[in-house]
CSV table of C-alpha atoms in Angstrom, one decimal:
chain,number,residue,atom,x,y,z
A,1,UNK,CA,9.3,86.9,37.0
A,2,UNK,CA,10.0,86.5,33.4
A,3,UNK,CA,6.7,86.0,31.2
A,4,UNK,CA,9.3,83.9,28.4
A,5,UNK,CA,8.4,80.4,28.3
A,6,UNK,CA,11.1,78.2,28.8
A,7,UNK,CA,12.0,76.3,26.1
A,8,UNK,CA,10.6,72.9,25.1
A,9,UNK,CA,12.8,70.1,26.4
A,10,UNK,CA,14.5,68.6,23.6
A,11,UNK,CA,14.4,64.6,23.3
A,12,UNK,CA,17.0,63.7,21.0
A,13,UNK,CA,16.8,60.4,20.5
A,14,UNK,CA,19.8,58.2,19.7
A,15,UNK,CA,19.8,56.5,16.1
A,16,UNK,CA,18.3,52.8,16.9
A,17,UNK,CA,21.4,50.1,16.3
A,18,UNK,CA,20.8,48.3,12.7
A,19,UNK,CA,19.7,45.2,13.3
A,20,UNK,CA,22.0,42.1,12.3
A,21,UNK,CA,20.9,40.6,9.4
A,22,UNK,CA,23.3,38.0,9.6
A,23,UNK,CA,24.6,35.7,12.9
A,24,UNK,CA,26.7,33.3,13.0
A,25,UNK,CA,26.7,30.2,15.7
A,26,UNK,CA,29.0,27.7,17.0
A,27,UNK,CA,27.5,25.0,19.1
A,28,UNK,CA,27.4,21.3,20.3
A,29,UNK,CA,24.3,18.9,20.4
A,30,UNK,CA,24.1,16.2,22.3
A,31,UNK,CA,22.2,13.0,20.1
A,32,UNK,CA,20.4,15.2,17.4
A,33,UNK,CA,20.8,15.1,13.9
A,34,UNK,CA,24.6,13.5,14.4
A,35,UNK,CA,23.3,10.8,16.1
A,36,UNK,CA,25.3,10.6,19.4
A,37,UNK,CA,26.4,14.3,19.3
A,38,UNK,CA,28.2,16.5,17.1
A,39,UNK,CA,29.5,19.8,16.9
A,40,UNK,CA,28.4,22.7,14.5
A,41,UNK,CA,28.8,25.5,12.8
A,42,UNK,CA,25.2,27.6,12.2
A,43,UNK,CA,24.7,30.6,9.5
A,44,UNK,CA,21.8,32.6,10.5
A,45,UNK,CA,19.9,34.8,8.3
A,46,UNK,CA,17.6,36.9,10.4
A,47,UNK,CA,15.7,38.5,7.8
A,48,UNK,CA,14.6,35.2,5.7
A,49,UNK,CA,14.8,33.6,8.8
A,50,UNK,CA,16.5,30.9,7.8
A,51,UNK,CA,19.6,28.7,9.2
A,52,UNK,CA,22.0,26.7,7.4
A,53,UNK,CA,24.1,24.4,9.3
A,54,UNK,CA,27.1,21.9,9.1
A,55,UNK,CA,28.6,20.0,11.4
A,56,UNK,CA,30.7,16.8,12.7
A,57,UNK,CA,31.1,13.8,15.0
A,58,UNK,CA,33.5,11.3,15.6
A,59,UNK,CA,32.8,7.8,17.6
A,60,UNK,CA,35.3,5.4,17.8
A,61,UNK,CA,34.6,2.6,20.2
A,62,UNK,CA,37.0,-1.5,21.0
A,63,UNK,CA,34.6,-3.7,20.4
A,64,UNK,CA,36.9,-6.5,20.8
A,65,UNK,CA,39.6,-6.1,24.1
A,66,UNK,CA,41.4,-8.6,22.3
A,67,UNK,CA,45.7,-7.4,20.9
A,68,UNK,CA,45.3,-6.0,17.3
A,69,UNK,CA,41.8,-5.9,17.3
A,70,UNK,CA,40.4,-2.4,15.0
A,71,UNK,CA,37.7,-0.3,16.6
A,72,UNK,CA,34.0,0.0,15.8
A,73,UNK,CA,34.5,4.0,14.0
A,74,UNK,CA,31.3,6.2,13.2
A,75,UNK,CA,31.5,9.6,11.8
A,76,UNK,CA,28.4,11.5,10.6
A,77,UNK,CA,28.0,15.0,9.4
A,78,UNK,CA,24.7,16.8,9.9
A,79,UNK,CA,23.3,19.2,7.4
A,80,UNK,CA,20.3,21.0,8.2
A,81,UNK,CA,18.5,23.9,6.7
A,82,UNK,CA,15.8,25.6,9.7
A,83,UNK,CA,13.1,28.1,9.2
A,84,UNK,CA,12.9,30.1,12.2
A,85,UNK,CA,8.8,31.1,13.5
A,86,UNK,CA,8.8,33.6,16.2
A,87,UNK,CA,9.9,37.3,16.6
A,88,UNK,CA,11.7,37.2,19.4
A,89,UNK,CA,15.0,35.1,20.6
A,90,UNK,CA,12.8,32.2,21.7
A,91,UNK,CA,12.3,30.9,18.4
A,92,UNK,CA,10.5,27.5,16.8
A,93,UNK,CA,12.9,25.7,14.7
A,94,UNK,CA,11.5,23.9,11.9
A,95,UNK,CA,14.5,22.1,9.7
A,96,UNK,CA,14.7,19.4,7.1
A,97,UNK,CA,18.2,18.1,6.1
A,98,UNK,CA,20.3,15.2,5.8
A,99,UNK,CA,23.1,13.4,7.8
A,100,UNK,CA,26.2,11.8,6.0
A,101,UNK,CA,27.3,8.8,8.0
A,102,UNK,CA,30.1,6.8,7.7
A,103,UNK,CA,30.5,3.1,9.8
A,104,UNK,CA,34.1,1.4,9.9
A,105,UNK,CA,33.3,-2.0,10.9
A,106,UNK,CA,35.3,-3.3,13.6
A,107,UNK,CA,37.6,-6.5,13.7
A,108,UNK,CA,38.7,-9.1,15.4
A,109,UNK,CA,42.5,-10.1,16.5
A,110,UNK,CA,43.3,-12.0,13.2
A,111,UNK,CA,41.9,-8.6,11.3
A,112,UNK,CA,39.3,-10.2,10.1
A,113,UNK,CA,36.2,-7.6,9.4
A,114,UNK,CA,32.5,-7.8,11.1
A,115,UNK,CA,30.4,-5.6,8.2
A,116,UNK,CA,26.9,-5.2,8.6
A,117,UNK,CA,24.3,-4.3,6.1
A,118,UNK,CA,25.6,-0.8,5.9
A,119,UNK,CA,29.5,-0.1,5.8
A,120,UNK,CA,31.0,2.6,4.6
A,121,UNK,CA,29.1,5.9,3.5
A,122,UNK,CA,25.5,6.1,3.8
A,123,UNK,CA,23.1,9.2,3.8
A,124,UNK,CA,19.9,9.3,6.3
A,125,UNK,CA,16.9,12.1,6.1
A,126,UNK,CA,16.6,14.1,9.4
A,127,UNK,CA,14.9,16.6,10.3
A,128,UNK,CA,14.1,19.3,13.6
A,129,UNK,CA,11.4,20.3,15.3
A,130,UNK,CA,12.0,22.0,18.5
A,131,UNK,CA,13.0,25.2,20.5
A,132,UNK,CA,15.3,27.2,20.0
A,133,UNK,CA,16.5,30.1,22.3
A,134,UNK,CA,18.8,32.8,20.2
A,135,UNK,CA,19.8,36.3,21.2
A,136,UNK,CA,19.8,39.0,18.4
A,137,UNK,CA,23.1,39.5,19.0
A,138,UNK,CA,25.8,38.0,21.0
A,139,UNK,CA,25.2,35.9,23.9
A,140,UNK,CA,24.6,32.1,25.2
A,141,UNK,CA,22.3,30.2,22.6
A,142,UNK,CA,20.5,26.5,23.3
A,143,UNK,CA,18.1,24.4,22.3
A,144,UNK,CA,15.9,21.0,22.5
A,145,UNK,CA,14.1,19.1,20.1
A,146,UNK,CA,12.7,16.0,18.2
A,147,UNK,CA,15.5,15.2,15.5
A,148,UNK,CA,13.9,12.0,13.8
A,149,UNK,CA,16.3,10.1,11.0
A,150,UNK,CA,15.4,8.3,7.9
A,151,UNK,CA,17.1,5.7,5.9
A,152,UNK,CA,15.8,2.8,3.8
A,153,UNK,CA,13.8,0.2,5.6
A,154,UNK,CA,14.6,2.1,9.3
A,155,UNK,CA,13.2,5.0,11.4
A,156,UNK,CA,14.8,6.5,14.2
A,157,UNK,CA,12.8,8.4,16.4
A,158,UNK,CA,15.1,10.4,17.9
A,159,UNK,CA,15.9,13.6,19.8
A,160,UNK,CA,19.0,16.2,20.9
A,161,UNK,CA,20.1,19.0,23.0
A,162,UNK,CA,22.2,22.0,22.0
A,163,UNK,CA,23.9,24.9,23.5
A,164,UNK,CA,26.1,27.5,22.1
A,165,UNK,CA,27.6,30.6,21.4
A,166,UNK,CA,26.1,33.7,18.8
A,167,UNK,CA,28.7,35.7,17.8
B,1,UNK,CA,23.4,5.2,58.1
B,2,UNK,CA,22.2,8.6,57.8
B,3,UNK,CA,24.5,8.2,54.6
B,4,UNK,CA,23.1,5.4,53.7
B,5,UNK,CA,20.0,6.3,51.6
B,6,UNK,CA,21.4,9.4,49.7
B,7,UNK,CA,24.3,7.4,48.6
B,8,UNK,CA,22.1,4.0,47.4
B,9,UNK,CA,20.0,7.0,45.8
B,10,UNK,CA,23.3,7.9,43.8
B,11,UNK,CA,24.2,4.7,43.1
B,12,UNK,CA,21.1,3.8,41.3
B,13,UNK,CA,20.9,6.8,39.6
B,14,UNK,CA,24.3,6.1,38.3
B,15,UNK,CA,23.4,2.8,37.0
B,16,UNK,CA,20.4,3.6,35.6
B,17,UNK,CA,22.2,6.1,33.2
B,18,UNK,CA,24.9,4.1,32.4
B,19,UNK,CA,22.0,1.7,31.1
B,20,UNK,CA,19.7,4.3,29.6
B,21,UNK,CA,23.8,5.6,27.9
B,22,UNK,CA,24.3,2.2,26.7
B,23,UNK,CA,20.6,1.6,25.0
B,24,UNK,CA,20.8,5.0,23.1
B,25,UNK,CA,24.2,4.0,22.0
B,26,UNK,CA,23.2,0.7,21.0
B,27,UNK,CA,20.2,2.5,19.3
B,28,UNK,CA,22.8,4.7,17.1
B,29,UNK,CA,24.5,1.5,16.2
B,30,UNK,CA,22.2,-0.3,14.9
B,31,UNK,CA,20.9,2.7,13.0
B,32,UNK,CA,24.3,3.2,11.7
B,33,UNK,CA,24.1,-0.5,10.8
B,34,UNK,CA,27.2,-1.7,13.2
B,35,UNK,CA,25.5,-5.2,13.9
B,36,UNK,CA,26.8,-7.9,12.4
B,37,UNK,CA,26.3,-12.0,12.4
B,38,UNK,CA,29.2,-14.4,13.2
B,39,UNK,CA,29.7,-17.6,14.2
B,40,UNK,CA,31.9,-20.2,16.2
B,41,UNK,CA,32.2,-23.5,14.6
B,42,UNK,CA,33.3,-26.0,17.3
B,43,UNK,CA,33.8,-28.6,15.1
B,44,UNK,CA,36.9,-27.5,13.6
B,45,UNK,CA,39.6,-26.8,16.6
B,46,UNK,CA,43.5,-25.3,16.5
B,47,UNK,CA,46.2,-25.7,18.9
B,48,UNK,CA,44.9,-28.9,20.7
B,49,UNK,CA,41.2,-27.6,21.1
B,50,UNK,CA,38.7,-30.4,22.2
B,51,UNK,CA,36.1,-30.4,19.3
B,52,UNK,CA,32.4,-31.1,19.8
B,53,UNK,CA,29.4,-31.4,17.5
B,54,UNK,CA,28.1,-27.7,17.4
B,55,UNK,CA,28.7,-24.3,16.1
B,56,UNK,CA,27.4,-21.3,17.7
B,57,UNK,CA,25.9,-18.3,16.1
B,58,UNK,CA,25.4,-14.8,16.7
B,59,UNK,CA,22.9,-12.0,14.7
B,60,UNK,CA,22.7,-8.7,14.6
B,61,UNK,CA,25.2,-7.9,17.6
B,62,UNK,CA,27.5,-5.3,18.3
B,63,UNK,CA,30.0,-7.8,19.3
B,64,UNK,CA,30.9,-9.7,16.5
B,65,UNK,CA,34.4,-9.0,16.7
B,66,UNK,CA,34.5,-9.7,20.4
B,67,UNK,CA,32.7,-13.1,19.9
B,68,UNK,CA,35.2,-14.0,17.6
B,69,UNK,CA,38.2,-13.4,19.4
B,70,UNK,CA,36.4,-15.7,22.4
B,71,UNK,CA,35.6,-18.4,20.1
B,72,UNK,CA,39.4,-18.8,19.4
B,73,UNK,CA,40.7,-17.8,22.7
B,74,UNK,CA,38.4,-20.1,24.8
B,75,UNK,CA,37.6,-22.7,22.1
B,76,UNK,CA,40.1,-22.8,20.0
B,77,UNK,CA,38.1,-23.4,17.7
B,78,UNK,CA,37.1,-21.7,13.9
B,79,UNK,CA,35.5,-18.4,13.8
B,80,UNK,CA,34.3,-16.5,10.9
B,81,UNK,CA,31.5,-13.7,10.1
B,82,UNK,CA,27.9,-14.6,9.0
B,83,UNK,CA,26.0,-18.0,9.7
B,84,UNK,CA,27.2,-21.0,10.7
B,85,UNK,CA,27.4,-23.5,7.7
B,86,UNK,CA,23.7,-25.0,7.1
B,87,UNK,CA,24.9,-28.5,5.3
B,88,UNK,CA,25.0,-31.4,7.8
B,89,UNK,CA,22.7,-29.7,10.5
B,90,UNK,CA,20.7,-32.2,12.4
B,91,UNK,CA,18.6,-29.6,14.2
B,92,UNK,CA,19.6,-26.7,17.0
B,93,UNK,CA,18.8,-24.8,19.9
B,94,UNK,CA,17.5,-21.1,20.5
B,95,UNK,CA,19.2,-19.9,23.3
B,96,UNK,CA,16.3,-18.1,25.7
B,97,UNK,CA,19.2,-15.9,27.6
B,98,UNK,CA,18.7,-11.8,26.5
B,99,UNK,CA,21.4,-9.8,25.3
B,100,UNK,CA,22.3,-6.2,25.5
B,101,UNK,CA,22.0,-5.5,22.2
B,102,UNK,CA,19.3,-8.1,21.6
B,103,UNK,CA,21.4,-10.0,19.0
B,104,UNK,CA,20.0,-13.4,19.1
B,105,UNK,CA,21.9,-16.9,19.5
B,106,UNK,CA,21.6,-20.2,18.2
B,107,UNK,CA,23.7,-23.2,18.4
B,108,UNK,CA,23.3,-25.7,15.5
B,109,UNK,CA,24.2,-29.8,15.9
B,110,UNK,CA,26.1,-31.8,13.2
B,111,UNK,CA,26.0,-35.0,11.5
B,112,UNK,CA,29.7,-35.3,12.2
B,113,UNK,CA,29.9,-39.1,11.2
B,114,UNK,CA,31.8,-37.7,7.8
B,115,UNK,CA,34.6,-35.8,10.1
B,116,UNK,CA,34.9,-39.0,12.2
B,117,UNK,CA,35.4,-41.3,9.6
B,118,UNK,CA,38.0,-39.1,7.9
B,119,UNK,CA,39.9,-38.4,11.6
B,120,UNK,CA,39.3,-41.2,13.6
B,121,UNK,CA,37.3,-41.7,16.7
B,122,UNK,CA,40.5,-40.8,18.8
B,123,UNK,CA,41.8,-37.6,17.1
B,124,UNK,CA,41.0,-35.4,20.0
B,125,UNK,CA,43.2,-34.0,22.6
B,126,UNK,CA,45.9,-36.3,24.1
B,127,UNK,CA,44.6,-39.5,21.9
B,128,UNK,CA,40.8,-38.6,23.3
B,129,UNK,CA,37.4,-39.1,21.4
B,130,UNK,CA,37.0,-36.8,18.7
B,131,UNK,CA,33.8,-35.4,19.4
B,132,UNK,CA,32.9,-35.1,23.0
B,133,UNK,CA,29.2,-35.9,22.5
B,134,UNK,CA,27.3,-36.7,19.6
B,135,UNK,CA,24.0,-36.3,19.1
B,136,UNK,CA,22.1,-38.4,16.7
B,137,UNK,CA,18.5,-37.4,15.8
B,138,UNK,CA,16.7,-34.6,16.7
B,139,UNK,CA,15.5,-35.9,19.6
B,140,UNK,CA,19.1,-36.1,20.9
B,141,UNK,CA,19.4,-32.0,20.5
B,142,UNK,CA,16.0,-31.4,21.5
B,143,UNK,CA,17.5,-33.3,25.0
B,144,UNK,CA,20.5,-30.9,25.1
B,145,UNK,CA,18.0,-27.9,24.6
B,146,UNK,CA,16.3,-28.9,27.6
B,147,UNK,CA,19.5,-29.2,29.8
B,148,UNK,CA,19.6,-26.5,32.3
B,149,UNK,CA,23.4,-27.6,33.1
B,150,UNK,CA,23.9,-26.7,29.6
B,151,UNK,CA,21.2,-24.0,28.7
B,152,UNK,CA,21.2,-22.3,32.2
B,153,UNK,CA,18.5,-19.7,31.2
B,154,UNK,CA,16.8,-22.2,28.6
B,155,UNK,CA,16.5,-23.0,25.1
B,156,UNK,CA,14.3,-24.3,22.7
B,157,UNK,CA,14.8,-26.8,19.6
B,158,UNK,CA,15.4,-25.0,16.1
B,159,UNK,CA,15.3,-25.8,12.8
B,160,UNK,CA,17.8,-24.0,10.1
């Protein structure tokens, strides 16, 4: 029997992966901050943490069956800045923004126009408070949460589901 | 009829989202300020319309559009957007009945004596009266309020 020791195991450990700083997600809300849904584009900064996103929605709807009558059109675009509390991938999302909306009134067979108080452009407040499920990485992202809007004279208490992709 | 409760299940659970769909969508459209007002004004008719001493109105619906396009189809008689003209108004009605979009509805009564004098009493359809029925006071209207074979789901007098 040999009296030499064997030698002491050696653990090498492989470097830990550099944590993204940076994400990037795509996703689509139902309601929310674009009022009936609206699809977005989210920038992630992991080390602030801090989200900026943009998005889109398009509604056009006959309000009139009636020949040559012009649809009811609604397009908004969500803007949102969120501050993200938790360490892990189930986050709180806290986000104040605002939401560009635009109303084409609709009309009636002779073309003439139904406007209401607010045609055209218009800009409500929103904001998010809710939860937010996001992988470090890449993977399936959702989330739910209240998503009130603001504009003169009118409150919306509102609310909206996501779910999308990190990548 | 072992089918029978699953599938009435279904069915109700189908209709109650299409309701809760069209509230929240109703919701986003007012917020987005799609109501608007319009009115009918029966008094004033195209294409051999009968006339009669009224014009209905319509505020804050979603519908405007497709009121209008009724008004002339069914009526034909004169729509535009906003109120109903407020000169000559004897009194009206508030029409009980609930809408979808809660817009409310109104029909107003004329003084039409001016109109008759400048078309004659026989200037409706086919050599016809003019006016179908003409109220004359305010007690006239408040009578048509109250009559369920006009107002099936009610209505109560109105002032402009």
């Amino acid at each position: 029997m040999s009296d030499a020791a064997e030698p002491p195991a050696i653990v090498v450990s492989a470097p830990a992966a550099p944590s993204r700083t940076v994400s990037n997600v795509l996703f689509g809300e139902a309601l929310g901050n674009g009022l009936l849904y609206s699809i977005n584009y989210e920038r992630v900064f992991s080390s602030l943490p801090i989200g900026l996103r943009a998005g889109a929605s398009y509604f056009s709807y006959p309000v009139s069956t009636y020949g040559r009558s012009g649809n009811l059109k609604l397009a908004t675009f969500p803007l949102v800045a969120s501050y993200y509390v938790g360490a892990t991938q189930h986050k709180l999302q806290l986000g104040l923004g605002a939401t560009i909306l635009y109303l084409g009134v609709s009309s009636d067979s002779t073309g003439t126009r139904f406007e209401g108080e607010r045609s055209g452009f218009g800009v409500a407040a929103t904001a998010v408070i809710g939860y937010r499920y996001l992988p470090p990485d890449r993977g399936f992202s959702f989330g739910v949460g209240f998503t009130p809007l603001l504009r003169t004279s009118s409150f919306l208490p509102w609310g909206g589901a996501n779910a999308g992709y990190v990548f | 009829m072992r089918h029978g409760r699953p599938l009435l299940v279904t069915f109700l659970i189908a209709c109650v989202g299409c309701g809760a769909l069209g509230s929240v969508a109703l919701e986003a459209g007012d917020f987005a300020g799609a109501k608007a007002d319009a009115h009918c004004d029966r008094r004033f008719v195209t294409d051999g319309g009968q006339p009669a001493a009224f014009c209905q109105e319509v505020t804050a619906t979603v519908a405007a559009s497709e009121f209008a396009d009724d008004c002339r189809a069914k009526h034909q008689a004169l729509a535009e957007p906003g109120l109903c003209p407020r000169a000559n108004i004897i009194s009206g009605c508030k029409l009980l009945k609930h809408n979808d979009d809660d817009s409310l509805v109104w029909d107003w009564y004329y003084d039409v004596a001016a109109i008759v004098a400048e078309a004659g009493p026989n200037a409706g359809p086919d050599g016809g009266p003019t006016f179908d029925s003409v109220p004359h006071g305010v007690g006239d209207v408040k009578k048509l309020c109250a009559d369920p074979s006009r107002y099936e789901e009610g209505a109560e007098p109105a002032t402009p």
